[in-house]
CSV table of C-alpha atoms in Angstrom, one decimal:
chain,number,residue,atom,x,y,z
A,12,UNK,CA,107.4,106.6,97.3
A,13,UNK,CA,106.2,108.5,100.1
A,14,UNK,CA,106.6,108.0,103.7
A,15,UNK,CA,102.7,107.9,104.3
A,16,UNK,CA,102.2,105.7,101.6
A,17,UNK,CA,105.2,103.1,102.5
A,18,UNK,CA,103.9,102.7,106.3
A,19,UNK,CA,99.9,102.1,104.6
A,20,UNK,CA,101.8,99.2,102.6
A,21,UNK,CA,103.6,97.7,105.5
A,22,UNK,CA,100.5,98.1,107.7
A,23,UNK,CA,98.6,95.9,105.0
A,24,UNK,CA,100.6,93.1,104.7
A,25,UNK,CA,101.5,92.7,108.5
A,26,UNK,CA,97.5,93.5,109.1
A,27,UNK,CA,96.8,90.6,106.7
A,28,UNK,CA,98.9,88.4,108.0
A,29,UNK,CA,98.1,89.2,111.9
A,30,UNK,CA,93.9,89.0,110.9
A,31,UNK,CA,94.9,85.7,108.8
A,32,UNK,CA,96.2,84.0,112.0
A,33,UNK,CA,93.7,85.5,114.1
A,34,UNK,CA,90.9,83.7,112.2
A,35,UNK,CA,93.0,80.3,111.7
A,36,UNK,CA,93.3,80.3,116.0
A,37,UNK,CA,89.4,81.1,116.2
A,38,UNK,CA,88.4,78.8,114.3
A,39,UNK,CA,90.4,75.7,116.0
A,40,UNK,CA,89.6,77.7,119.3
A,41,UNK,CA,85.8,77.4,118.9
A,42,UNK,CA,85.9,73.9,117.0
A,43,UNK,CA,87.7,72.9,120.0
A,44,UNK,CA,85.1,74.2,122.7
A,45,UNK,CA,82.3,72.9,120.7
A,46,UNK,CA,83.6,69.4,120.8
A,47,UNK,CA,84.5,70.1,124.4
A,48,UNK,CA,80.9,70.9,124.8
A,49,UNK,CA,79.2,67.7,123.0
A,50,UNK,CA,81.8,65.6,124.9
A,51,UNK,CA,80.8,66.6,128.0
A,52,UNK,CA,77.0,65.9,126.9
A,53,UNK,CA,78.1,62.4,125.3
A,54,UNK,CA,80.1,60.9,128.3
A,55,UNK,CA,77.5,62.5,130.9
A,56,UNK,CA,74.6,60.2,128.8
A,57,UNK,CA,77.3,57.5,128.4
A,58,UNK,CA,77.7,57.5,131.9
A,59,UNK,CA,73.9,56.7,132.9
A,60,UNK,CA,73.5,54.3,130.1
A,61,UNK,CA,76.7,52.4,131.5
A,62,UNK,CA,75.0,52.5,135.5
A,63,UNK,CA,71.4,51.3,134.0
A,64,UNK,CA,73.3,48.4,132.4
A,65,UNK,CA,75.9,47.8,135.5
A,66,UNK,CA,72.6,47.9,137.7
A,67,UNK,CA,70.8,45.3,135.7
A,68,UNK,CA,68.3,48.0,134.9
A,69,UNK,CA,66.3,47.2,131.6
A,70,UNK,CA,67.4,49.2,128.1
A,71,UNK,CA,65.9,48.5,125.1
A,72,UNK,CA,68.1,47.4,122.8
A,73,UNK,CA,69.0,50.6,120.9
A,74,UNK,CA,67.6,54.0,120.9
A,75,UNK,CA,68.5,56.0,117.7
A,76,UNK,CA,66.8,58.8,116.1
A,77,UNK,CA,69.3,59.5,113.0
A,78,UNK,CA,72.3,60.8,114.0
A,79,UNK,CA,71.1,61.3,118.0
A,80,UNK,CA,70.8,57.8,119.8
A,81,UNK,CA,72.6,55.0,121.6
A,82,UNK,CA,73.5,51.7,120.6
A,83,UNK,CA,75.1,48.7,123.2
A,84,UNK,CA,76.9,46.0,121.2
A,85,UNK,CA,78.0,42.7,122.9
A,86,UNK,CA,81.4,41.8,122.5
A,87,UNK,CA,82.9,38.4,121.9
A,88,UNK,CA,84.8,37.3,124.3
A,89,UNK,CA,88.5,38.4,123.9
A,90,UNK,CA,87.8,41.4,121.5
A,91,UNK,CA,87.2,44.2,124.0
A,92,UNK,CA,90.9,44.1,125.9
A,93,UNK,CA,93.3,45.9,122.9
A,94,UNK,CA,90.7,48.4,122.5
A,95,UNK,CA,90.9,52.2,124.1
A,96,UNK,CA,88.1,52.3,126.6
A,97,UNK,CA,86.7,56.0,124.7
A,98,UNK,CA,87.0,57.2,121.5
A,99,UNK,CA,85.2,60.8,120.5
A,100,UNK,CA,85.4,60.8,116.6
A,101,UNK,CA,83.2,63.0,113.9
A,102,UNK,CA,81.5,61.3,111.4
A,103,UNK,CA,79.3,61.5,108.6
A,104,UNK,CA,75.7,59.3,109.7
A,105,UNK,CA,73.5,58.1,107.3
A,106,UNK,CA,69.7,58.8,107.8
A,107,UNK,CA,67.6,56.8,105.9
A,108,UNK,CA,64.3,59.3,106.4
A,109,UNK,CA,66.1,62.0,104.5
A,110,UNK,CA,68.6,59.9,102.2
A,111,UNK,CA,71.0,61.7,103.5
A,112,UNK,CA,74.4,61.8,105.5
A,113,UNK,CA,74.7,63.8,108.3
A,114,UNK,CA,77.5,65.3,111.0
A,115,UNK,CA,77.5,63.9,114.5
A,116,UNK,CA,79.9,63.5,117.1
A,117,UNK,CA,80.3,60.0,118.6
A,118,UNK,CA,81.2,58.2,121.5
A,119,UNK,CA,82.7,54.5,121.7
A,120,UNK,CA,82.8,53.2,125.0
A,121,UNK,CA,83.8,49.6,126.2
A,122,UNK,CA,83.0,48.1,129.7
A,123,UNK,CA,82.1,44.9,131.1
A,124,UNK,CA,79.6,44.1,133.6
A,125,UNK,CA,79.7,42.0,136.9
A,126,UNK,CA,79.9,39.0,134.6
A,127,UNK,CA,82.7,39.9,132.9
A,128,UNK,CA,80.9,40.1,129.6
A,129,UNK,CA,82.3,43.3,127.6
A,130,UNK,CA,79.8,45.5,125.9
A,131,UNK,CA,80.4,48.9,123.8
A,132,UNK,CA,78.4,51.5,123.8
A,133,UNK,CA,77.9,54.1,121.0
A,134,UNK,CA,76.4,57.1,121.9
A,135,UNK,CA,75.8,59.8,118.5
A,136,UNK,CA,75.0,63.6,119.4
A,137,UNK,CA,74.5,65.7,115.8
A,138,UNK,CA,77.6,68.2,115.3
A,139,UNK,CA,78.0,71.3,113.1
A,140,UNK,CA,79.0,71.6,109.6
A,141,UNK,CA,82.7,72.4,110.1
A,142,UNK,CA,83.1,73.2,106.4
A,143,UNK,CA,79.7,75.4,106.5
A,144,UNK,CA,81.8,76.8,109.3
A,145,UNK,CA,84.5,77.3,107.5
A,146,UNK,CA,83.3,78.9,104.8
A,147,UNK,CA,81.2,81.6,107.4
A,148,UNK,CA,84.0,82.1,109.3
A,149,UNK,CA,85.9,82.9,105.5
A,150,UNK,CA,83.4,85.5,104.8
A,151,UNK,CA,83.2,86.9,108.0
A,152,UNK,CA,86.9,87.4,107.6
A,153,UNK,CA,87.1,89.0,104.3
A,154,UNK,CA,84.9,91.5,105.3
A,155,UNK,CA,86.2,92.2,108.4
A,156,UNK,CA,89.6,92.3,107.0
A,157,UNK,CA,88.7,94.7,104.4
A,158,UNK,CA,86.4,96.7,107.1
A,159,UNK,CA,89.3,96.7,109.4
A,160,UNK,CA,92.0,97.1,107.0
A,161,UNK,CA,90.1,100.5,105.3
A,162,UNK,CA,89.5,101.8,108.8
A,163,UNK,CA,92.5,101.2,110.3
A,164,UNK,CA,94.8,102.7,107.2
A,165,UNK,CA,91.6,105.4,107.2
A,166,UNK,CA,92.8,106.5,110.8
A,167,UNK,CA,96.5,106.1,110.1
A,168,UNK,CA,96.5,108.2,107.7
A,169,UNK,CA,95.0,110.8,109.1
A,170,UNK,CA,97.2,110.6,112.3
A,171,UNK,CA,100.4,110.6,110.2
A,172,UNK,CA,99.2,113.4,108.3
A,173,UNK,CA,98.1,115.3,111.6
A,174,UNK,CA,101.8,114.0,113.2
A,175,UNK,CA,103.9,114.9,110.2
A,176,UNK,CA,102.6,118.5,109.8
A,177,UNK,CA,105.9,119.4,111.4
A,178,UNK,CA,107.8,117.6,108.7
A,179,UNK,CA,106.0,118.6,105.8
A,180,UNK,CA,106.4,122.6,107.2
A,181,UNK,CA,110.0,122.0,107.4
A,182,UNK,CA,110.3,120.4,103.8
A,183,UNK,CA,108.3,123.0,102.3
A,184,UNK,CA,110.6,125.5,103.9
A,185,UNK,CA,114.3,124.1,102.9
A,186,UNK,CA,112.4,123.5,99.0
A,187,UNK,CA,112.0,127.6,99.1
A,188,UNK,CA,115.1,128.1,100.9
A,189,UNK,CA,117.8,130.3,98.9
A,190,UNK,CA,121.4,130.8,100.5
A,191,UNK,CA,121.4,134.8,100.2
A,192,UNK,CA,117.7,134.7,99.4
A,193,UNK,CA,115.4,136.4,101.4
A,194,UNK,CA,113.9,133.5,103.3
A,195,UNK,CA,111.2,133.7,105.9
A,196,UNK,CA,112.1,132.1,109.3
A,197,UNK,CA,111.3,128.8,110.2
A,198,UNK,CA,108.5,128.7,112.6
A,199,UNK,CA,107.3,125.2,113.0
A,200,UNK,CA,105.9,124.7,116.7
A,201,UNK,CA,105.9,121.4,117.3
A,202,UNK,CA,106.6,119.1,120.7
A,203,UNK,CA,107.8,116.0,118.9
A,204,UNK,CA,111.5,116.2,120.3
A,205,UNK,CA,112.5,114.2,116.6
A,206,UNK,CA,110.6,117.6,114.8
A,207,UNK,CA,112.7,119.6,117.0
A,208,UNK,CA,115.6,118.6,117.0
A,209,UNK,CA,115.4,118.6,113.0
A,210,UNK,CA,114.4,121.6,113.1
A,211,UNK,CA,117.1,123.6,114.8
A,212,UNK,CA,119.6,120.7,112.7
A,213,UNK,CA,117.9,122.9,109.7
A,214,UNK,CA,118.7,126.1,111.2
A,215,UNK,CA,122.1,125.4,111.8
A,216,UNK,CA,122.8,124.3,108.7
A,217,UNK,CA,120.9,127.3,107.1
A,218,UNK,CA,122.9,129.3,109.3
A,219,UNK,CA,126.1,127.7,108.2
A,220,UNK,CA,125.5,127.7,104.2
A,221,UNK,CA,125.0,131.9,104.7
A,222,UNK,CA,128.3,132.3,106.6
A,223,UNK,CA,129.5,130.5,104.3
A,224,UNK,CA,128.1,132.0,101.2
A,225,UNK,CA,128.6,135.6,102.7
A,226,UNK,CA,132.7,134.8,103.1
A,227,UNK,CA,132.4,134.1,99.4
A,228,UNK,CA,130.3,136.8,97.9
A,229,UNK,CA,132.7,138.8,100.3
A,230,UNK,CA,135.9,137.3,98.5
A,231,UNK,CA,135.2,136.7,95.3
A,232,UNK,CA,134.0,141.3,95.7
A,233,UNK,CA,137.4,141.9,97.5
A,234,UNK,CA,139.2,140.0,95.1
A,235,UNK,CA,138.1,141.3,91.9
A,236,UNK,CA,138.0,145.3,93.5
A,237,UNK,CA,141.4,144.4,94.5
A,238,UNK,CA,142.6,143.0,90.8
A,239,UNK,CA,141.5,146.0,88.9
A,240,UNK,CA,144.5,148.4,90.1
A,241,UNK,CA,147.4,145.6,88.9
A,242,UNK,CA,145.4,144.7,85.6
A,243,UNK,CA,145.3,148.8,84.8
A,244,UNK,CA,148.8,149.1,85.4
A,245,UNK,CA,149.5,146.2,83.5
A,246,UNK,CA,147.7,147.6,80.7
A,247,UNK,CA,149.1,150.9,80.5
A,248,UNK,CA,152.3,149.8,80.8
A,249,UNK,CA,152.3,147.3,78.3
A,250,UNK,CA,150.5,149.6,75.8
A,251,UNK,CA,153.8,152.5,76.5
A,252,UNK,CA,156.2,149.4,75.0
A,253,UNK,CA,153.8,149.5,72.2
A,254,UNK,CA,153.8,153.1,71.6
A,255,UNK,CA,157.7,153.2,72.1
A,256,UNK,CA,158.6,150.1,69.8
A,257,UNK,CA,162.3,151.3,70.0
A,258,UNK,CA,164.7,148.3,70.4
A,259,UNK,CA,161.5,145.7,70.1
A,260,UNK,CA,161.7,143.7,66.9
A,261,UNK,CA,158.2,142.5,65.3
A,262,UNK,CA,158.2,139.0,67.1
A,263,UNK,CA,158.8,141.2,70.5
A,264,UNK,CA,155.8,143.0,69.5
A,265,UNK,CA,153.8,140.1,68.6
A,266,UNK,CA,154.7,138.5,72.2
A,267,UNK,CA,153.3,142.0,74.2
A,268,UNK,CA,149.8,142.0,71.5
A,269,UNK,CA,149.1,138.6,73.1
A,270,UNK,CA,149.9,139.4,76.8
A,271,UNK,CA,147.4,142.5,75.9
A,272,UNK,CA,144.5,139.9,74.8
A,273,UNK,CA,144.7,137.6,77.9
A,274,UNK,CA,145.1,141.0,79.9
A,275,UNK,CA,142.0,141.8,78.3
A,276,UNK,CA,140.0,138.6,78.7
A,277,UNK,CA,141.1,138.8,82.7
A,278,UNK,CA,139.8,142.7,82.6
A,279,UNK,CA,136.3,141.3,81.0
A,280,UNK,CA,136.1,138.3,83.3
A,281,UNK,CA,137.1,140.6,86.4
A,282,UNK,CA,134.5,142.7,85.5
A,283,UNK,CA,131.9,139.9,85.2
A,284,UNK,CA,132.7,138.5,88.7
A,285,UNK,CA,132.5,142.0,90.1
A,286,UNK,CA,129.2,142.3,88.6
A,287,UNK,CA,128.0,138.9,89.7
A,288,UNK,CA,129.2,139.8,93.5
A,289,UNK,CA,127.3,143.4,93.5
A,290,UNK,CA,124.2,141.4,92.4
A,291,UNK,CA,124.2,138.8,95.3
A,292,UNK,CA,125.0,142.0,97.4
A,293,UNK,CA,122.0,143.7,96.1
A,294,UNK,CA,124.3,146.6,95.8
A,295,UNK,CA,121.4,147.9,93.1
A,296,UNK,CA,118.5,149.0,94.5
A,297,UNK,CA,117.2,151.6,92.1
A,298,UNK,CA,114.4,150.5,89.8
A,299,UNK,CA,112.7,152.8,87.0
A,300,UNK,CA,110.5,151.7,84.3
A,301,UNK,CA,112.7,150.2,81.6
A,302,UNK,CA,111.6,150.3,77.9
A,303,UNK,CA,113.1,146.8,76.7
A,304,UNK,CA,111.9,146.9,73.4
A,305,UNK,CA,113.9,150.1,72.6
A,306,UNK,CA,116.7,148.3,74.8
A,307,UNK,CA,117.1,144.8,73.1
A,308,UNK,CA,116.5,146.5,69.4
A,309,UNK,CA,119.2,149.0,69.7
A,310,UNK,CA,121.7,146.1,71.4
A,311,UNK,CA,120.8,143.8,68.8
A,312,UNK,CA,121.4,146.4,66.1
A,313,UNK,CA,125.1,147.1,67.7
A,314,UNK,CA,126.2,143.8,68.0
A,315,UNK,CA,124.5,142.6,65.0
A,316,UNK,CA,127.1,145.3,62.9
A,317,UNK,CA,130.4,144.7,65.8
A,318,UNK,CA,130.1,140.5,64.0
A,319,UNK,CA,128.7,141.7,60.4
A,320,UNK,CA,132.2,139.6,59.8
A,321,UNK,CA,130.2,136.3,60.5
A,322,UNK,CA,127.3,137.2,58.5
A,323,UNK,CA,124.7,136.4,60.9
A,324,UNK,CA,121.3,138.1,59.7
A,325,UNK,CA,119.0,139.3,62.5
A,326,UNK,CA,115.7,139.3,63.0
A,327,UNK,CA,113.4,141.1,65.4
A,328,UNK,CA,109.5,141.0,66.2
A,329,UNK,CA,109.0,144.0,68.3
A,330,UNK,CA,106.2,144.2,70.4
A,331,UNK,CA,105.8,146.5,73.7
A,332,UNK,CA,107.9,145.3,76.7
A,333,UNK,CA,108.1,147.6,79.9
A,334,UNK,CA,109.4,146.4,82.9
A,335,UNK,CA,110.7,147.7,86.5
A,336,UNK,CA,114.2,147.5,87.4
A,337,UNK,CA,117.6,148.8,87.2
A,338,UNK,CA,118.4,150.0,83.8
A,339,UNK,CA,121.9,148.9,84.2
A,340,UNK,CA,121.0,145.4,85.3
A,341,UNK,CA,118.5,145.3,82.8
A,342,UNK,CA,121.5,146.1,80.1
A,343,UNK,CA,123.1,143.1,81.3
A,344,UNK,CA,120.7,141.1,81.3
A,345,UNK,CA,120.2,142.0,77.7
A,346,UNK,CA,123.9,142.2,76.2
A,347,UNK,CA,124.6,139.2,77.9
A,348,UNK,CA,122.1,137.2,76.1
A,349,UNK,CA,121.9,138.8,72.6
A,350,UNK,CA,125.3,138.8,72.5
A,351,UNK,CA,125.8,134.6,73.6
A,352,UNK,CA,123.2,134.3,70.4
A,353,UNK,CA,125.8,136.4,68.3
A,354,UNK,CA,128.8,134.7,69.6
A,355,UNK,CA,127.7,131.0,70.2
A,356,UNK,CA,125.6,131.1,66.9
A,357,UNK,CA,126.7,129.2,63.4
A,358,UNK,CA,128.3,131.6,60.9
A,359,UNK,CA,125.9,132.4,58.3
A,360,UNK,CA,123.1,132.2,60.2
A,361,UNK,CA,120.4,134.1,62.2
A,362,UNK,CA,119.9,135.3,65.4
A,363,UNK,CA,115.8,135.7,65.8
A,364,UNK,CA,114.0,137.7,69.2
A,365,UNK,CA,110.7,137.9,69.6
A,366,UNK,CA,109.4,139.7,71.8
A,367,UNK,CA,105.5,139.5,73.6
A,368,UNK,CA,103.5,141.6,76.3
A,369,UNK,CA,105.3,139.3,79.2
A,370,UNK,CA,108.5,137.8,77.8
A,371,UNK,CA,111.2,137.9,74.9
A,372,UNK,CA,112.8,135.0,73.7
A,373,UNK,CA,116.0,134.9,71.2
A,374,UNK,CA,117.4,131.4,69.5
A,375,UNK,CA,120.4,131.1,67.0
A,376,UNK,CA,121.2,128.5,64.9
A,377,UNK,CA,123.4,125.6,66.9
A,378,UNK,CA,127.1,124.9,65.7
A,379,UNK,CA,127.0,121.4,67.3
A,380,UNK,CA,124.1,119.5,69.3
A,381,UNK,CA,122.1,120.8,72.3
A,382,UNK,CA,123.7,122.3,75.3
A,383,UNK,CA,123.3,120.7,79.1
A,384,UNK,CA,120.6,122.5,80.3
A,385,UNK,CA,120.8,121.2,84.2
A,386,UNK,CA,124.7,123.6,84.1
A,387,UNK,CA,124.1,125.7,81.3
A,388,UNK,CA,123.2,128.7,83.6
A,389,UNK,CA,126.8,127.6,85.9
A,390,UNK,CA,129.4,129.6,86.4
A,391,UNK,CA,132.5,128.9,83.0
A,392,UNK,CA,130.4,126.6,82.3
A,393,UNK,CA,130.7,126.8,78.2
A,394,UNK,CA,129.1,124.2,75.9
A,395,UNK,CA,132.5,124.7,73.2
A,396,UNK,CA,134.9,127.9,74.1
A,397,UNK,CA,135.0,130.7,71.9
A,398,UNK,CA,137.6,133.2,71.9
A,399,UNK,CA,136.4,136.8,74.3
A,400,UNK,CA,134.0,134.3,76.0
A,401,UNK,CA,134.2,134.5,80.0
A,402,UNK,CA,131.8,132.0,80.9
A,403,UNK,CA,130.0,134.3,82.9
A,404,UNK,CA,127.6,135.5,80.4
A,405,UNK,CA,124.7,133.2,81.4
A,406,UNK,CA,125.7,133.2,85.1
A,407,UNK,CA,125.2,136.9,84.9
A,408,UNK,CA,121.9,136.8,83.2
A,409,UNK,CA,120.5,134.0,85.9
A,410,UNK,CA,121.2,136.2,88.8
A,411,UNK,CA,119.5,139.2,87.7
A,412,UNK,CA,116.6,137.1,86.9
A,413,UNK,CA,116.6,135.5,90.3
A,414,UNK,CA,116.9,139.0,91.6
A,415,UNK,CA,113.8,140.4,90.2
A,416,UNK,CA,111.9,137.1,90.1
A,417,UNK,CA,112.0,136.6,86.6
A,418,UNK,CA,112.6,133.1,84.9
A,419,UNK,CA,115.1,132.5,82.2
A,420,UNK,CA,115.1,128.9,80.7
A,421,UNK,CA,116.6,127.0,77.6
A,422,UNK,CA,115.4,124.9,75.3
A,423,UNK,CA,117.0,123.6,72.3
A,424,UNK,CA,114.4,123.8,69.3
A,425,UNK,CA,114.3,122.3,65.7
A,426,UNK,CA,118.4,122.4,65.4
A,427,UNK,CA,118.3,126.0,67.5
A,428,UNK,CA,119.4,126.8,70.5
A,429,UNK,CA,116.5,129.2,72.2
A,430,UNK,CA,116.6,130.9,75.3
A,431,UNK,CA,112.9,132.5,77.0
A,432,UNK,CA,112.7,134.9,79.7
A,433,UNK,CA,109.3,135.5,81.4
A,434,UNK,CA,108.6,138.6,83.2
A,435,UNK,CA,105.9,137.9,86.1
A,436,UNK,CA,102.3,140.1,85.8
């Protein structure tokens, strides 16, 4: 989930509950300061009702006009003292004009005159309908909630997107970052110290992964320049015991034919990593026009009769295919993979590349199941070994198409293993 979108959730349920509370304290707020109000107005008419009375003034002997009026109640004697001296209660009054019950707040009130006769005085004001209340102050909520909530996650996300501009400039750059790419610089002004100090946390670490992967091109260069001497002389001397089989007997001989084979697979799989290290160099920059059609028939014709042994047939649809780079990359690029087809395919069956205006694609039947296509392109990585296999044949193929922008994929197709490269217009 996204950042933006996880702070929108949390805002909504902590703005639900905050504007759920809200209206739960405004509501007892103004049911409270209504009844404040009518009690005030209840006990102020209680008041002069209980003077006219103390005073000997004459009432009449109720005054009610549904559920606003008075009524004074003589007590027996005896009955008055347990009782509280006011009471405010809401009740539901029945008026008999309208049949009906309706809400009024209501004063009790005891007191006794100069005679000690106790009396109790109900005075009625009408109230509101607290559930009609209820319910408008429920409606008025859901659509301020929803009002609120759309504004309010309106505005945040707009700030957040405005805020995180930074961020998103600085993901977008480490997602097209390559160590020993050509990357453009980051240049993200921002004055959120957090952005910045991210920021330069990214260079430093960018800066960091190209030492790192410069030391390594630079070994891995040094190291396989450096090899080539030893494995020559190596070579030649083991092939003047050969030519000079005096004193060796046939098991000697034997021995020194198998030395020469690994000697060989270390002279193939030096070359490869020199290869690999002069491409993440760029140590070729010349480019011509490159006919590929002409280049992957007469390959595929060569390697096609080097393992007639295996009787693998091969099949080509030829259509034009020019591209610009260097014609020895482009061999490599080539060889490598018609060559993985021929060596990684089943015996007895078929090596098939098409080829199209903007890509060529070549599949061979699969020995076993479908290769892992997250490390297939890795360096030794091999999905079964095969004897004169380096590893590196893939590898190879990858970095010239990461070199000249082109992209090689797998893909394993109806019991065939099928690899695509598309050239960009």
């Amino acid at each position: 989930m996204k950042l933006v979108y996880r702070i929108l959730l949390h805002l909504s349920w902590v703005l639900s509950l905050l504007l759920a509370g809200w209206a739960a304290l405004f509501y007892f707020a103004m049911i409270d300061e209504i009844n404040d109000e009518t009690d005030d107005a209840l006990e102020a008419r209680a008041e002069v009702i209980v003077k006219r009375v103390l005073a000997g003034r004459q009432l009449s002997d109720s005054e009610s006009d549904g559920n606003s009026g008075y009524f004074l109640h003589r007590l027996p004697v005896g009955s008055a003292s347990p009782r509280p001296r006011e009471t405010y209660t809401d009740e539901e009054i029945f008026i008999p004009e309208r049949d009906d019950r309706e809400p009024a707040r209501v004063l009790r009130k005891t007191f006794r005159d100069a005679d000690g006769q106790w009396y109790e005085l109900t005075v009625m004001s009408p109230s509101i309908e607290k559930e009609d209340l209820r319910e408008a102050i429920l409606y008025g909520m859901v659509f301020l909630y929803l009002f609120l909530l759309l504004l309010v996650l309106l505005v945040t996300v707009v700030v957040l997107h405005r805020t995180m501009r930074p961020l998103y400039a600085l993901l977008r750059w480490l997602d097209a970052y390559r160590v020993g790419g050509q990357n453009p610089p980051l240049a993200v002004e921002t004055s959120v110290t957090e952005f910045r100090r991210l920021n330069e946390a990214a260079e430093r670490y960018a800066a960091r992964a190209e030492s790192s992967f410069e030391r390594q091109k630079q070994f891995i260069g040094n190291a396989s320049h450096e090899m080539q001497t030893p494995l020559a002389v190596c070579r030649n001397r083991l092939e003047m015991l050969v030519d000079d089989p005096r004193g060796l007997t046939g098991e000697q001989l034997g021995e020194i034919a198998k030395v020469q084979r690994t000697l060989d697979h270390l002279v193939r799989l030096n070359r490869s990593l020199l290869l690999l290290s002069k491409i993440d160099n760029g140590q070729f920059p010349e480019t011509e026009a490159v006919d590929l059609t002409s280049l992957i028939r007469r390959t595929a014709e060569d390697l096609a009769e080097i393992y007639a042994y295996r009787n693998i047939r091969l099949e080509l649809e030829e259509a034009p295919l020019t591209v610009r780079m260097n014609p020895s990359l482009a061999g490599s690029l080539v060889g490598n993979l018609v060559k993985n087809a021929f060596v990684h395919g089943a015996g007895g069956g078929c090596v098939h590349i098409r080829m199209a205006a903007r890509r060529f694609e070549i599949d061979n039947d699969a020995s076993d199941g479908p290769l892992d296509a997250a490390h297939i392109f890795d360096r030794f990585y091999q999905g079964s070994k095969k004897e004169g296999s380096t590893g590196l044949g893939l590898a190879i193929a990858d970095a010239v198409c990461r070199l000249y922008g082109l992209r090689i994929s797998y893909a394993f197709r109806d019991g065939r293993h099928v690899f695509t490269v598309d050239f960009p217009e």
